[in-house]
Amino acid sequence: MNQINRRNWLRTAGLSTGMLVFGSVDVFASNSEQIVSTDNGPILLNANENPYSPSNRMQQILTNNFDLTCRYPFRILSELVEAIAEKEGVSKDHIVVTGGSTEGLHAAGLIYGMHGGEIIAADPTFQSLLRYAENHGATVHRVPLNDNLEHDLKAMAQKINKKTSLIFVCNPNNPTGTIVDADALKDFCKSHDQQAVIFSDEAYYDFITEADYPSMIELVKEGRNVIVSKTFSKVYGLAGLRVGYLIAKPEIAKKLKASVMANTNVLAIKAAQEALKDDDFYKFSVAKNMEAKNLIYKTLDDLDLKYIPSHSNFVFFESGRPISQLNAAMKEENILIGRPFPPLDHWARISTGTMEDMQQFSIALKKVMS
Ligand SMILES: Cc1ncc(COP(=O)(O)O)c(C=O)c1O
């Protein structure tokens, strides 16, 4: 069955209700149309998105607030700031709401990269802050991941010099899905936050499988020079609406706020407020992501391919083939997978999809690798 027919068949057959029950929660029970966020195109396993569109509750919020789109967002923004501050246990002056966390990454890249600032980051890692900073004159020191493809904090510390303005730690790391040992990261921040601001990108924090793994917000609360970024794009499934936030002590937050350019919009603000309350969808996202990852692991085990158990919504594995070739071969199967992450050119990143997407992926990868 090709992709178009497969999706239409799913819809008409109303199969989604049965497939999407999470524990006693069936978030889509009253509308089986909301199974996936893409329609008729290729299977998208390339951008670490949440494959599930938000719940009916969220759709209702967007519809109910449609009339607000003639208003600027400033007034209602303070309500979201308040809700985030309460969730994170900080005062409102610690929060900077941004258009996706990308805008926050850019703001930090700009502030700390301008005027000859130097930035230290792992390699490979998420490039958004780094490239933006480089575009504004920063020097970025890229420190290879260790043999387990984890951040090498000791090697990163050795790169600190007088011009170092920011150290970027993507945790969990994109593209590897690894986390940094919590105590080691805290020690690192405490030892070096007087030399440079530490930026902890926690876009995938909600998918971490280690119990009680701390957010570096703990250190922000201690008054450390630490910035944490969070997003509504991943576990909450709102990537298309563009809303995220930064958390930092008020002096830093004020500087960041002054560098934010686009900000977010009224519907994104309303959606984010609702997302913070929609515990069912949150749990559903986490559970479905784990289910999808398990199917990816099984496929890779069947093929005897090496991979890194992931704390995120994607899995990084060693295909042994140039990523450009694998990409092209999977595209032929109507599946888009992650881009190249040099120097790991024989590795590939697969984002989680629906279980249906994962089954197609499994069949396609087995065919392509045979
Ligand atoms: C590590 C990391 N941080 C931040 C982002 C940006 O997400 P957004 O701008 O949608 O919040 C991404 C997107 O994939 C990411 O992988």
Coordinates of C-alpha atoms in Angstrom, one line a residue, residues 57 184 253 321:
R57 CA -8.3 20.1 23.6
A184 CA 29.9 16.1 36.2
A253 CA 17.6 37.4 31.2
R321 CA 27.5 3.7 4.6

